Every structure is written in structure tokens, then in C-alpha cells.
GROMACS .gro file of C-alpha atoms in nm:
model
  515
    1MET     CA    1  -0.006  -0.009  -0.023
    2LYS     CA    2   0.302   0.274   0.036
    3HIS     CA    3   0.450   0.225  -0.307
    4LEU     CA    4   0.123   0.245  -0.433
    5HIS     CA    5   0.069   0.594  -0.236
    6LEU     CA    6   0.431   0.688  -0.310
    7LEU     CA    7   0.364   0.581  -0.735
    8TYR     CA    8   0.029   0.822  -0.698
    9THR     CA    9   0.187   1.044  -0.569
   10LEU     CA   10   0.528   1.019  -0.847
   11LEU     CA   11   0.230   1.059  -1.147
   12PHE     CA   12   0.091   1.372  -0.916
   13GLY     CA   13   0.425   1.588  -0.891
   14VAL     CA   14   0.538   1.459  -1.277
   15ALA     CA   15   0.322   1.655  -1.464
   16VAL     CA   16   0.287   1.918  -1.234
   17LEU     CA   17   0.668   1.882  -1.377
   18LEU     CA   18   0.483   1.848  -1.750
   19PHE     CA   19   0.297   2.138  -1.725
   20PHE     CA   20   0.484   2.376  -1.581
   21GLY     CA   21   0.772   2.310  -1.790
   22GLY     CA   22   0.596   2.206  -2.148
   23ALA     CA   23   0.284   2.425  -2.095
   24TYR     CA   24   0.319   2.645  -1.860
   25PRO     CA   25   0.715   2.841  -1.842
   26HIS     CA   26   0.670   3.159  -1.963
   27HIS     CA   27   0.453   3.236  -1.628
   28LEU     CA   28   0.748   3.075  -1.467
   29HIS     CA   29   0.966   3.312  -1.692
   30TYR     CA   30   0.770   3.560  -1.572
   31GLN     CA   31   0.726   3.511  -1.170
   32GLU     CA   32   1.111   3.565  -1.184
   33GLN     CA   33   1.127   3.928  -1.396
   34TYR     CA   34   0.959   4.098  -1.148
   35GLN     CA   35   1.166   4.001  -0.785
   36LEU     CA   36   1.560   4.101  -0.719
   37PHE     CA   37   1.567   3.794  -0.444
   38LEU     CA   38   1.939   3.948  -0.297
   39PHE     CA   39   2.247   3.735  -0.079
   40ASP     CA   40   2.269   4.038   0.143
   41SER     CA   41   2.180   4.095   0.477
   42THR     CA   42   1.985   4.341   0.577
   43TYR     CA   43   1.783   4.313   0.216
   44VAL     CA   44   1.694   3.934   0.418
   45TRP     CA   45   1.576   4.151   0.699
   46ASP     CA   46   1.321   4.382   0.506
   47VAL     CA   47   1.130   4.100   0.377
   48VAL     CA   48   1.162   3.850   0.691
   49LYS     CA   49   1.030   4.130   0.973
   50LEU     CA   50   0.687   4.118   0.871
   51PRO     CA   51   0.425   3.832   0.959
   52GLY     CA   52   0.451   3.536   0.658
   53GLY     CA   53   0.819   3.724   0.590
   54MET     CA   54   0.954   3.359   0.642
   55ALA     CA   55   0.719   3.180   0.410
   56ASP     CA   56   0.778   3.511   0.107
   57LEU     CA   57   1.200   3.465   0.150
   58LEU     CA   58   1.145   3.095   0.067
   59GLY     CA   59   0.915   3.156  -0.213
   60ARG     CA   60   1.113   3.473  -0.305
   61PHE     CA   61   1.467   3.240  -0.297
   62CYS     CA   62   1.261   2.999  -0.527
   63THR     CA   63   1.148   3.178  -0.750
   64GLN     CA   64   1.479   3.310  -0.850
   65PHE     CA   65   1.582   2.965  -1.029
   66PHE     CA   66   1.250   3.081  -1.232
   67LEU     CA   67   1.437   3.193  -1.472
   68TYR     CA   68   1.547   2.830  -1.636
   69ALA     CA   69   1.140   2.695  -1.650
   70TRP     CA   70   1.187   2.387  -1.586
   71VAL     CA   71   1.380   2.397  -1.252
   72GLY     CA   72   1.065   2.643  -1.162
   73ALA     CA   73   0.845   2.346  -1.290
   74LEU     CA   74   1.112   2.072  -1.038
   75ILE     CA   75   1.068   2.306  -0.804
   76ILE     CA   76   0.675   2.372  -0.763
   77ALA     CA   77   0.688   2.023  -0.813
   78ILE     CA   78   0.810   1.907  -0.533
   79LEU     CA   79   0.664   2.132  -0.343
   80LEU     CA   80   0.321   2.024  -0.454
   81SER     CA   81   0.362   1.671  -0.370
   82ALA     CA   82   0.525   1.748  -0.029
   83VAL     CA   83   0.185   1.916   0.017
   84GLN     CA   84  -0.026   1.611  -0.095
   85LEU     CA   85   0.251   1.383   0.067
   86LEU     CA   86   0.203   1.581   0.488
   87THR     CA   87  -0.161   1.620   0.382
   88LEU     CA   88  -0.198   1.249   0.413
   89ARG     CA   89   0.053   1.114   0.654
   90LEU     CA   90  -0.179   1.389   0.826
   91VAL     CA   91  -0.507   1.241   0.763
   92ASN     CA   92  -0.358   0.868   0.821
   93SER     CA   93  -0.311   1.047   1.174
   94TRP     CA   94  -0.608   1.165   1.204
   95ALA     CA   95  -0.761   0.793   1.142
   96SER     CA   96  -0.544   0.636   1.392
   97GLN     CA   97  -0.851   0.615   1.645
   98THR     CA   98  -1.098   0.477   1.390
   99ALA     CA   99  -1.218   0.183   1.201
  100GLU     CA  100  -1.138   0.431   0.879
  101ARG     CA  101  -0.767   0.389   0.913
  102ASN     CA  102  -0.551   0.313   0.609
  103SER     CA  103  -0.922   0.334   0.426
  104GLY     CA  104  -0.908   0.448   0.040
  105TRP     CA  105  -1.215   0.641  -0.084
  106LEU     CA  106  -1.006   0.882   0.186
  107TYR     CA  107  -0.735   0.869  -0.054
  108GLY     CA  108  -0.761   1.119  -0.317
  109LEU     CA  109  -0.874   1.401  -0.081
  110SER     CA  110  -0.522   1.404   0.005
  111PHE     CA  111  -0.452   1.529  -0.318
  112VAL     CA  112  -0.710   1.818  -0.238
  113PRO     CA  113  -0.480   2.087  -0.148
  114SER     CA  114  -0.239   2.044  -0.381
  115PHE     CA  115  -0.436   2.100  -0.582
  116LEU     CA  116  -0.584   2.388  -0.540
  117LEU     CA  117  -0.221   2.497  -0.463
  118TRP     CA  118  -0.182   2.432  -0.840
  119LEU     CA  119  -0.503   2.580  -0.957
  120PHE     CA  120  -0.313   2.933  -0.737
  121LEU     CA  121  -0.043   2.930  -0.906
  122LEU     CA  122  -0.206   3.000  -1.241
  123ASP     CA  123  -0.246   3.306  -1.259
  124GLU     CA  124   0.085   3.484  -1.263
  125ASN     CA  125   0.059   3.732  -0.986
  126ALA     CA  126   0.029   3.480  -0.729
  127LEU     CA  127   0.360   3.443  -0.541
  128LEU     CA  128   0.513   3.155  -0.405
  129GLY     CA  129   0.505   3.202  -0.086
  130GLY     CA  130   0.144   3.109  -0.064
  131VAL     CA  131   0.286   2.753  -0.115
  132TRP     CA  132   0.527   2.754   0.116
  133ALA     CA  133   0.286   2.921   0.392
  134VAL     CA  134   0.068   2.657   0.349
  135LEU     CA  135   0.375   2.344   0.407
  136LEU     CA  136   0.430   2.585   0.661
  137THR     CA  137   0.138   2.480   0.859
  138LEU     CA  138   0.135   2.155   0.781
  139LEU     CA  139   0.479   2.033   0.863
  140ALA     CA  140   0.413   2.222   1.241
  141SER     CA  141   0.057   2.019   1.304
  142TRP     CA  142   0.323   1.732   1.157
  143ALA     CA  143   0.531   1.807   1.388
  144PHE     CA  144   0.238   1.858   1.737
  145ASP     CA  145   0.075   1.580   1.619
  146ARG     CA  146   0.416   1.415   1.692
  147LEU     CA  147   0.375   1.491   2.035
  148PRO     CA  148   0.147   1.325   2.339
  149ASN     CA  149  -0.129   1.568   2.485
  150GLY     CA  150  -0.037   1.665   2.802
  151TRP     CA  151  -0.009   2.039   2.903
  152THR     CA  152   0.294   2.046   2.755
  153LYS     CA  153   0.230   2.014   2.512
  154ARG     CA  154  -0.105   2.336   2.521
  155ILE     CA  155   0.258   2.559   2.690
  156LEU     CA  156   0.455   2.398   2.349
  157LEU     CA  157   0.132   2.548   2.106
  158ILE     CA  158   0.085   2.896   2.262
  159ALA     CA  159   0.451   2.929   2.157
  160ALA     CA  160   0.420   2.819   1.831
  161VAL     CA  161   0.137   3.065   1.791
  162PRO     CA  162   0.257   3.338   1.758
  163LEU     CA  163   0.590   3.249   1.516
  164LEU     CA  164   0.435   3.116   1.333
  165TYR     CA  165   0.181   3.322   1.286
  166TRP     CA  166   0.523   3.552   1.179
  167MET     CA  167   0.639   3.322   0.988
  168VAL     CA  168   0.357   3.207   0.761
  169GLY     CA  169   0.157   3.491   0.782
  170PRO     CA  170  -0.239   3.414   0.877
  171VAL     CA  171  -0.228   3.105   0.714
  172TYR     CA  172  -0.170   2.958   1.026
  173VAL     CA  173  -0.491   2.937   1.127
  174ALA     CA  174  -0.527   2.595   0.966
  175PHE     CA  175  -0.248   2.435   1.229
  176PHE     CA  176  -0.459   2.655   1.534
  177LEU     CA  177  -0.759   2.389   1.389
  178LEU     CA  178  -0.576   2.117   1.367
  179GLN     CA  179  -0.429   2.146   1.699
  180ALA     CA  180  -0.795   2.222   1.816
  181MET     CA  181  -1.012   1.936   1.721
  182GLU     CA  182  -1.065   1.665   1.960
  183ALA     CA  183  -0.850   1.413   1.952
  184ASP     CA  184  -1.066   1.040   2.089
  185GLY     CA  185  -0.905   1.041   2.459
  186GLU     CA  186  -0.824   1.386   2.515
  187ASP     CA  187  -1.045   1.529   2.835
  188ARG     CA  188  -1.282   1.733   2.744
  189THR     CA  189  -1.250   1.922   3.084
  190LYS     CA  190  -1.287   2.344   3.186
  191ALA     CA  191  -1.005   2.363   3.206
  192ASN     CA  192  -0.924   2.239   2.886
  193TYR     CA  193  -1.199   2.416   2.712
  194SER     CA  194  -1.071   2.738   2.873
  195TRP     CA  195  -0.716   2.675   2.753
  196ARG     CA  196  -0.889   2.678   2.358
  197ARG     CA  197  -1.109   3.014   2.449
  198GLY     CA  198  -0.746   3.141   2.538
  199VAL     CA  199  -0.528   3.051   2.250
  200CYS     CA  200  -0.851   3.203   2.072
  201LEU     CA  201  -0.802   3.472   2.157
  202LEU     CA  202  -0.411   3.485   2.141
  203LEU     CA  203  -0.482   3.425   1.693
  204VAL     CA  204  -0.787   3.743   1.712
  205VAL     CA  205  -0.575   3.957   1.930
  206MET     CA  206  -0.215   3.934   1.807
  207PRO     CA  207  -0.298   4.055   1.397
  208PHE     CA  208  -0.544   4.352   1.584
  209VAL     CA  209  -0.225   4.511   1.769
  210LEU     CA  210  -0.038   4.416   1.503
  211SER     CA  211  -0.241   4.672   1.281
  212TYR     CA  212  -0.097   4.946   1.494
  213ILE     CA  213   0.244   4.898   1.507
  214LEU     CA  214   0.269   4.804   1.112
  215PRO     CA  215   0.296   4.993   0.857
  216VAL     CA  216   0.140   4.764   0.649
  217PRO     CA  217  -0.322   4.783   0.591
  218ALA     CA  218  -0.458   4.630   0.843
  219SER     CA  219  -0.573   4.405   0.613
  220SER     CA  220  -0.246   4.221   0.500
  221LEU     CA  221  -0.219   4.092   0.875
  222TRP     CA  222  -0.567   3.923   0.863
  223PHE     CA  223  -0.609   3.770   0.452
  224GLY     CA  224  -0.157   3.821   0.397
  225ILE     CA  225   0.098   3.985   0.333
  226HIS     CA  226   0.267   3.783   0.106
  227TYR     CA  227   0.070   3.552  -0.056
  228HIS     CA  228  -0.019   3.728  -0.434
  229ARG     CA  229   0.101   4.068  -0.611
  230TYR     CA  230  -0.224   4.294  -0.565
  231PRO     CA  231  -0.157   4.377  -0.234
  232THR     CA  232  -0.588   4.450  -0.292
  233ALA     CA  233  -0.673   4.088  -0.470
  234PHE     CA  234  -0.801   3.793  -0.159
  235PRO     CA  235  -0.598   3.532  -0.273
  236THR     CA  236  -0.894   3.295  -0.256
  237LEU     CA  237  -0.783   2.949  -0.388
  238LEU     CA  238  -0.468   2.984  -0.184
  239TRP     CA  239  -0.714   2.989   0.149
  240ALA     CA  240  -0.985   2.793   0.030
  241ALA     CA  241  -0.610   2.521   0.021
  242THR     CA  242  -0.566   2.576   0.424
  243LEU     CA  243  -0.936   2.584   0.553
  244SER     CA  244  -0.982   2.212   0.275
  245ILE     CA  245  -0.713   2.081   0.501
  246PHE     CA  246  -0.970   2.140   0.789
  247VAL     CA  247  -1.234   2.047   0.588
  248ILE     CA  248  -1.046   1.720   0.476
  249ALA     CA  249  -0.984   1.657   0.883
  250LEU     CA  250  -1.329   1.651   0.970
  251ILE     CA  251  -1.465   1.415   0.725
  252VAL     CA  252  -1.217   1.163   0.830
  253ARG     CA  253  -1.368   1.214   1.232
  254VAL     CA  254  -1.638   1.144   1.181
  255SER     CA  255  -1.642   0.849   0.887
  256ARG     CA  256  -1.679   0.539   0.986
  257LYS     CA  257  -1.718   0.315   0.696
  258ARG     CA  258  -1.447  -0.020   0.710
  259ALA     CA  259  -1.306  -0.184   0.446
  260ASN     CA  260  -1.110  -0.475   0.342
  261ALA     CA  261  -0.761  -0.501   0.207
  262SER     CA  262  -0.812  -0.639  -0.136
  263LYS     CA  263  -1.099  -0.299  -0.137
  264ARG     CA  264  -0.878  -0.036   0.009
  265ASN     CA  265  -0.682  -0.083  -0.279
  266VAL     CA  266  -0.906  -0.045  -0.550
  267ALA     CA  267  -1.079   0.255  -0.380
  268THR     CA  268  -0.720   0.417  -0.306
  269LEU     CA  269  -0.695   0.403  -0.730
  270ALA     CA  270  -1.038   0.435  -0.768
  271SER     CA  271  -1.032   0.727  -0.510
  272PHE     CA  272  -0.694   0.929  -0.716
  273VAL     CA  273  -0.865   0.885  -1.013
  274LEU     CA  274  -1.115   1.099  -0.961
  275VAL     CA  275  -0.971   1.412  -0.806
  276ALA     CA  276  -0.723   1.434  -1.105
  277ILE     CA  277  -0.951   1.370  -1.334
  278VAL     CA  278  -1.244   1.675  -1.118
  279MET     CA  279  -0.895   1.881  -1.000
  280GLY     CA  280  -0.721   1.803  -1.337
  281GLY     CA  281  -1.012   1.971  -1.569
  282LEU     CA  282  -1.053   2.257  -1.330
  283VAL     CA  283  -0.660   2.316  -1.325
  284TRP     CA  284  -0.704   2.278  -1.763
  285LYS     CA  285  -1.018   2.440  -1.807
  286ASN     CA  286  -0.899   2.787  -1.567
  287CYS     CA  287  -0.537   2.795  -1.787
  288ASN     CA  288  -0.485   3.103  -1.886
  289PHE     CA  289  -0.314   3.027  -2.198
  290LYS     CA  290  -0.334   3.378  -2.446
  291ALA     CA  291  -0.116   3.533  -2.175
  292GLU     CA  292   0.112   3.220  -2.148
  293LYS     CA  293   0.218   3.326  -2.498
  294VAL     CA  294   0.197   3.679  -2.497
  295MET     CA  295   0.434   3.574  -2.183
  296GLN     CA  296   0.646   3.391  -2.463
  297TYR     CA  297   0.699   3.681  -2.725
  298ASP     CA  298   0.741   3.925  -2.432
  299PHE     CA  299   1.059   3.612  -2.366
  300MET     CA  300   1.218   3.634  -2.608
  301ALA     CA  301   1.238   3.948  -2.766
  302ARG     CA  302   1.396   3.981  -2.355
  303PHE     CA  303   1.645   3.759  -2.472
  304GLN     CA  304   1.716   3.909  -2.808
  305GLN     CA  305   1.626   3.533  -2.986
  306TRP     CA  306   1.440   3.708  -3.315
  307ASN     CA  307   1.525   3.355  -3.516
  308ARG     CA  308   1.332   3.144  -3.266
  309ILE     CA  309   1.036   3.508  -3.332
  310LEU     CA  310   1.028   3.475  -3.667
  311GLU     CA  311   0.965   3.091  -3.662
  312THR     CA  312   0.698   3.112  -3.444
  313VAL     CA  313   0.523   3.399  -3.556
  314ALA     CA  314   0.571   3.165  -3.968
  315ALA     CA  315   0.354   2.833  -3.739
  316GLU     CA  316   0.154   3.116  -3.581
  317LYS     CA  317   0.123   3.458  -3.668
  318PRO     CA  318   0.043   3.641  -3.308
  319ASN     CA  319  -0.294   3.834  -3.342
  320ASN     CA  320  -0.188   3.972  -2.980
  321GLN     CA  321  -0.010   4.391  -2.959
  322ILE     CA  322   0.280   4.230  -2.749
  323GLY     CA  323   0.333   3.946  -3.039
  324VAL     CA  324   0.215   4.234  -3.349
  325THR     CA  325   0.566   4.441  -3.150
  326VAL     CA  326   0.764   4.186  -3.119
  327GLN     CA  327   0.723   3.986  -3.457
  328ASN     CA  328   0.830   4.346  -3.602
  329LEU     CA  329   1.112   4.438  -3.392
  330ALA     CA  330   1.226   4.069  -3.543
  331LEU     CA  331   1.197   4.093  -3.889
  332ALA     CA  332   1.326   4.446  -3.891
  333MET     CA  333   1.671   4.322  -3.678
  334HIS     CA  334   1.684   4.065  -3.989
  335GLY     CA  335   1.626   4.386  -4.169
  336LEU     CA  336   1.342   4.249  -4.348
  337LEU     CA  337   1.008   4.482  -4.188
  338ALA     CA  338   0.961   4.659  -4.476
  339ASP     CA  339   0.936   4.381  -4.745
  340HIS     CA  340   0.752   4.212  -4.576
  341LEU     CA  341   0.566   4.407  -4.346
  342PHE     CA  342   0.131   4.265  -4.500
  343GLU     CA  343   0.326   3.929  -4.450
  344TYR     CA  344   0.192   3.944  -4.167
  345ASN     CA  345  -0.142   4.063  -3.885
  346GLN     CA  346  -0.097   4.495  -3.848
  347ASN     CA  347  -0.207   4.735  -3.570
  348GLY     CA  348  -0.115   4.991  -3.765
  349ILE     CA  349   0.148   5.179  -3.642
  350LEU     CA  350   0.057   5.125  -3.283
  351GLY     CA  351   0.125   4.757  -3.434
  352LEU     CA  352   0.543   4.916  -3.412
  353LEU     CA  353   0.641   5.146  -3.147
  354PRO     CA  354   0.257   5.098  -2.898
  355ASP     CA  355   0.219   5.393  -2.638
  356VAL     CA  356   0.317   5.251  -2.325
  357GLU     CA  357   0.056   5.170  -2.098
  358ARG     CA  358   0.061   5.093  -1.750
  359ASP     CA  359   0.057   4.757  -1.723
  360ALA     CA  360   0.311   4.448  -1.590
  361THR     CA  361   0.370   4.332  -2.000
  362SER     CA  362   0.299   4.613  -2.234
  363PRO     CA  363   0.582   4.796  -2.100
  364LEU     CA  364   0.847   4.590  -2.117
  365PRO     CA  365   0.846   4.485  -2.513
  366THR     CA  366   0.832   4.784  -2.689
  367ALA     CA  367   1.042   4.894  -2.415
  368GLU     CA  368   1.346   4.676  -2.592
  369ALA     CA  369   1.286   4.833  -2.927
  370PHE     CA  370   1.348   5.147  -2.845
  371TYR     CA  371   1.678   4.955  -2.782
  372GLN     CA  372   1.718   4.888  -2.980
  373LEU     CA  373   1.645   5.189  -3.251
  374GLY     CA  374   1.897   5.404  -3.025
  375MET     CA  375   1.653   5.562  -2.823
  376VAL     CA  376   1.873   5.485  -2.532
  377ASN     CA  377   1.657   5.753  -2.272
  378VAL     CA  378   1.330   5.620  -2.413
  379ALA     CA  379   1.432   5.236  -2.322
  380GLN     CA  380   1.555   5.392  -2.012
  381ARG     CA  381   1.259   5.553  -1.886
  382THR     CA  382   0.977   5.304  -1.999
  383VAL     CA  383   1.157   5.056  -1.748
  384PHE     CA  384   1.192   5.328  -1.470
  385GLU     CA  385   0.872   5.331  -1.476
  386VAL     CA  386   0.737   4.985  -1.512
  387GLN     CA  387   0.962   4.883  -1.198
  388GLU     CA  388   0.848   5.179  -1.022
  389ALA     CA  389   0.470   5.058  -1.094
  390ILE     CA  390   0.516   4.664  -1.001
  391LEU     CA  391   0.234   4.641  -0.734
  392ASP     CA  392   0.421   4.423  -0.481
  393PHE     CA  393   0.677   4.720  -0.449
  394GLN     CA  394   0.942   4.444  -0.527
  395LYS     CA  395   1.233   4.553  -0.798
  396SER     CA  396   1.322   4.373  -1.125
  397ALA     CA  397   1.643   4.229  -1.182
  398ARG     CA  398   1.579   4.213  -1.553
  399CYS     CA  399   1.473   4.566  -1.515
  400TYR     CA  400   1.804   4.703  -1.264
  401LYS     CA  401   2.027   4.481  -1.595
  402ARG     CA  402   1.864   4.691  -1.860
  403LEU     CA  403   1.854   5.093  -1.590
  404ALA     CA  404   2.295   4.945  -1.524
  405GLU     CA  405   2.258   4.945  -1.900
  406THR     CA  406   2.151   5.240  -1.983
  407ASN     CA  407   2.312   5.404  -1.814
  408LEU     CA  408   2.619   5.277  -1.922
  409ILE     CA  409   2.565   5.397  -2.267
  410ASN     CA  410   2.479   5.756  -2.135
  411GLY     CA  411   2.831   5.774  -1.991
  412SER     CA  412   2.610   5.754  -1.606
  413TYR     CA  413   2.871   5.559  -1.518
  414GLU     CA  414   2.778   5.538  -1.076
  415VAL     CA  415   2.446   5.526  -1.089
  416ALA     CA  416   2.535   5.229  -1.338
  417ARG     CA  417   2.747   5.107  -1.037
  418LYS     CA  418   2.488   5.147  -0.884
  419TYR     CA  419   2.227   4.846  -1.058
  420LEU     CA  420   2.557   4.696  -1.107
  421THR     CA  421   2.652   4.614  -0.730
  422ALA     CA  422   2.254   4.527  -0.652
  423LEU     CA  423   2.286   4.212  -0.976
  424GLN     CA  424   2.619   4.136  -0.795
  425LYS     CA  425   2.416   3.962  -0.517
  426THR     CA  426   2.251   3.825  -0.704
  427LEU     CA  427   2.316   3.420  -0.803
  428PHE     CA  428   2.211   3.372  -1.171
  429TYR     CA  429   2.360   3.776  -1.309
  430ARG     CA  430   2.638   3.817  -1.089
  431GLU     CA  431   2.816   3.719  -1.347
  432TRP     CA  432   2.750   3.940  -1.594
  433ALA     CA  433   2.777   4.206  -1.342
  434ASN     CA  434   3.081   4.110  -1.324
  435GLU     CA  435   3.173   4.134  -1.669
  436THR     CA  436   3.019   4.426  -1.748
  437LEU     CA  437   3.114   4.737  -1.434
  438THR     CA  438   3.470   4.621  -1.578
  439LEU     CA  439   3.329   4.860  -1.845
  440LEU     CA  440   3.255   5.143  -1.603
  441GLY     CA  441   3.523   5.390  -1.745
  442ASN     CA  442   3.626   5.224  -2.029
  443GLU     CA  443   3.536   5.429  -2.275
  444LYS     CA  444   3.764   5.239  -2.563
  445ALA     CA  445   3.583   4.920  -2.439
  446ILE     CA  446   3.309   4.972  -2.450
  447ALA     CA  447   3.343   5.194  -2.781
  448LYS     CA  448   3.410   4.827  -2.961
  449HIS     CA  449   3.122   4.670  -2.782
  450PRO     CA  450   2.926   4.506  -3.074
  451GLU     CA  451   2.541   4.608  -2.805
  452TYR     CA  452   2.678   4.878  -2.642
  453GLY     CA  453   2.979   5.041  -2.901
  454ARG     CA  454   2.714   5.095  -3.158
  455LEU     CA  455   2.403   5.228  -2.890
  456ARG     CA  456   2.616   5.467  -2.779
  457GLN     CA  457   2.609   5.627  -3.180
  458PHE     CA  458   2.340   5.556  -3.271
  459ALA     CA  459   2.187   5.823  -3.033
  460TYR     CA  460   2.008   6.108  -3.077
  461ASP     CA  461   2.226   6.456  -3.148
  462GLU     CA  462   1.965   6.614  -3.003
  463ASP     CA  463   1.739   6.653  -2.718
  464PHE     CA  464   1.342   6.660  -2.789
  465TYR     CA  465   1.082   6.639  -2.605
  466PHE     CA  466   0.897   6.303  -2.645
  467SER     CA  467   0.535   6.184  -2.566
  468ASP     CA  468   0.377   5.865  -2.546
  469HIS     CA  469   0.310   5.927  -2.901
  470VAL     CA  470   0.582   5.771  -3.136
  471THR     CA  471   0.633   6.004  -3.455
  472PRO     CA  472   0.782   6.014  -3.799
  473ASP     CA  473   0.977   6.364  -3.757
  474MET     CA  474   1.157   6.046  -3.384
  475LEU     CA  475   1.204   5.842  -3.649
  476GLU     CA  476   1.345   6.087  -3.893
  477SER     CA  477   1.524   6.264  -3.669
  478LEU     CA  478   1.651   5.901  -3.510
  479TYR     CA  479   1.798   5.792  -3.900
  480PHE     CA  480   1.934   6.144  -4.024
  481SER     CA  481   2.180   6.134  -3.794
  482ASN     CA  482   2.326   5.822  -3.879
  483THR     CA  483   2.220   5.653  -4.157
  484ASP     CA  484   2.384   5.320  -4.040
  485ASN     CA  485   2.146   5.274  -3.822
  486ARG     CA  486   1.922   4.989  -4.011
  487LEU     CA  487   1.664   4.977  -3.790
  488ALA     CA  488   1.570   5.390  -3.764
  489PHE     CA  489   1.634   5.286  -4.196
  490GLU     CA  490   1.337   4.956  -4.129
  491TYR     CA  491   1.137   5.176  -3.893
  492LEU     CA  492   1.063   5.473  -4.092
  493LYS     CA  493   1.008   5.261  -4.489
  494ALA     CA  494   0.763   5.079  -4.224
  495TYR     CA  495   0.575   5.351  -4.069
  496TYR     CA  496   0.538   5.532  -4.364
  497MET     CA  497   0.430   5.205  -4.557
  498LEU     CA  498   0.120   5.159  -4.271
  499THR     CA  499   0.037   5.568  -4.235
  500GLY     CA  500  -0.043   5.579  -4.615
  501ASP     CA  501   0.262   5.826  -4.659
  502ARG     CA  502   0.407   5.809  -5.051
  503GLU     CA  503   0.573   6.069  -5.059
  504SER     CA  504   0.700   6.029  -4.767
  505TYR     CA  505   0.855   5.706  -4.859
  506ALA     CA  506   0.984   5.818  -5.180
  507LYS     CA  507   1.248   6.107  -5.036
  508LEU     CA  508   1.332   5.776  -4.759
  509LEU     CA  509   1.390   5.626  -5.072
  510LEU     CA  510   1.613   5.880  -5.300
  511HIS     CA  511   1.839   5.995  -5.031
  512VAL     CA  512   1.939   5.650  -4.995
  513GLN     CA  513   2.009   5.622  -5.370
  514GLU     CA  514   2.195   5.922  -5.328
  515GLN     CA  515   2.380   5.798  -5.068
   0.00000   0.00000   0.00000
């Protein structure tokens, strides 16, 4: 029976791995790019000093590995499988004194919290700290469940309640609910009930008192600070996963159904299959594959995978704003934009350089186009605004890297040093930061750099006011100040073609012929 249980857990873990690694990888990349995990004591303290900080710190530590989707998928698979195994352990423990011990039909229930957490993680703004909070709560419940009943356990419980609240946040209420359930043989004296009421009072008083001490909204102390990127969003599925553990405990307690060994094996398989079909169907139904596609284009633009972009759009032409912007940038990087412009979906001139929106995704591909064109200051402003608009007030590894690059190109070396010094404290950007630091102030090395030297030459010669709308004058100034800027030439031709400005298009071609 034990090996059978492990087999089902392994199947579940493999399904999670394949889903996030194969079907949902760019949601993981999205998560990674909007945080900056630093191996720095000040950073660690700033995270753990708030309720739920330990779970949040562990979530952030794991999220940095989401830069590599399959590694991130493996981490999620391990975490969700661990939640299921701990739930199963507790189910067996709760049923140990009933006729339902090791009953097969209850086995499938142990997967419900993990599936609910899987549903929770489908949201790109759901943070991994929430999963860690549930896992740590289950670990604490399992540890306390192994302690003998008595005053020692009660004293430890009183000490554990505030500690666990500080570690995982309000999700810790599941720990208390499980401990408060009356176990068989436990005394039901008046003193026992008084002790329970005292613990309940501690649960209520703690967030209430902290609301007057900590600089965070009172609602966050009740529903969680680090569970979701949107501070005002209520993480419904996370709380559903948390409370489902208590519901499962109640079901086990009231169960009195018996089953022999042969029937248990059949019931175990049936319960696993039933839960897998129902909950798996919910997972698939709630997947946002449109957002995944948008994030894919953003990811490819981030790492300048121009060939891969062209292969992707050849197979399925994008019909969203970000996809069209990235598609046109890749075509222009290969010198194909003007010649093949109308072979692909367009969105008017907004398909070239769209107006910068106030959302978390679309400005970054647009900023990439600005950057490659040589509009370095515009790219820098856009990226800086994106970072400052991150709703949970984290910094962005992706934005830090680009801000370091734009300041280096502009000659603002001390500003660039600030970003590079921070990136030196990261795991995956440290090597790049160390290499880039050697360029600061080294004008010859920058001039020879294949990207920074080229973009420094393409920069505008004169200052001008940049509005939210890109005009042909901006592109003309960019190109005619340096006619080697072939990307600006491609964009300018495409702009004239999309607006139907034949006269300007003819003048541009005549100018090229006269050179």
C-alpha cells in the first residue's frame, strides 16, 4: 500500500512538472523577472521582519530559479507533492483511532489541497510564498501531532502560535484549527476548553495589535501580505487550499466506514483517479494560454531570440499587441520588416512602437524596441516606470539589468554602478554584473562592444521632448543623424507604409539612392 501511495504521488509530481515546464513555462519566467533576490543581510531582514516573512523569503529564493523553466517546474512539483504527502500523513494520523484507518476512499482527498494550490499558481501574480506558507503550516501540524497530549504540548502550542504567524502569516489558522480538533482520549474538562478559548483569543488579538504597530494595511495582517502581488487581492484559492485541510480532517473524524485490504486498493485507485480527473479538469479549464503566449513573445524579446521569434510567427501569426510588436522588431533586426510588413498581422502604427500602457507586461517589449533602435533614454524611462509600478514593491532583476545598460551607454557610470553592485548579490546575474563593471569608464572597451558601442553611436544628437506617441519626426531624426542605423531605416519605411505616406516614402528611398 505504501509503495502504491508513493507511485500516485510520483504521477502527480510528474504531471505538475510537465505542465509548468512544457505548457506554462513563461508564467514562471514572468514571476522571475519581477523580483530581485539578493544574498544580502539587509534584504533578508526587510523580508522576514513582517508576518509571513519566512514563507515569503523561501518563495523568493525559489522563484529566482524560475529563470530556467524546467528547474522552476521541478521546484513547484516538489512543493505540491510535499503538501500532498504531509496531508496524507495527517489523514492517517487523524484516522488512527477510527475504523477508517488506511481506508482507500479517503486517499484521494489528500490531493485536494495540492490541486487547489496548483490552481492558485495559474495566476501569474500568485506568489510562491503562499505555497510555502501552507507547507510550513502542515509541517508544524505534523510535528505537533506526534507530541503526546498534555500540558507540555499546550505550552509549546501557545509559543508556536505567534512564531508560526510570523513565519507564514494568517494561513497559520489552519494549524490552530487542526490542533483544536478534539482527539480521542483527550480530556474535555472545563480547563481544557478555557485553554482553547485562550488560544483563540491570542489568534484574534495578535493581528489586531500588530495593525497599530506595523506600517502595513490591517487587512493584509488578516489575509496575508506576501501571498499575491496585488495588495488588495484576496487569494481565494490559497485560502481554499488552507481550509480544505481542516475540512478533510473533519471528514476523517466523522467517518466510520470499514474496508478490507483488497477493497482498500481498489478504493485508493478509484479515489485518486476521481480527484485527478475532476481537479485536473479544473486546472486545464482555468489555464490562461493567451497570457502564456503573450509572455512567450516577451521572453523571446528579452533574450533577443530573433530567429526563434520568426519561427514562432511563421507557425502562428500573433494577433495580440505584444506579439505584433515583438514580431516587427524581429523582422527589423533581420532587415525584413518593410519588405514583408503586410505578410503578417499589423495593428497600424501601434504595431511598430505602441503607446506605453500602464500594465506589467506590454511596456517591456516596447522598451526593447526603443533600446534596439537607439532611443536609449526613452527605453530607460519606460523600464524605470515599469519597475516602480510593480505592485508588491519589489525590484526587478530584468529591469535592473537594462537600467545598468542604459546608464552605461549614456555615460552615467555611477548610476550604472549602483545597479551592477546590486546584481552582484544575485545568483544568476552576478557573472554578467562583474563583467559589465569592468566597462565603466572604459571608453575604448565600450566603443568596441558590439551592442553598447553601436547603440551609443545611434543615440540622438539633439535633445527633444518625447510624448507618449512616437512620431515620424523622431524616427527621421534617429535615422538621418546616423544613416548606419538600419533598424531605424526599417521602422521609418514601415511607418510610411502603414500611414500611406507615399511622398515621404519616395523621398526616403531617393535619399538612400543618392548616398
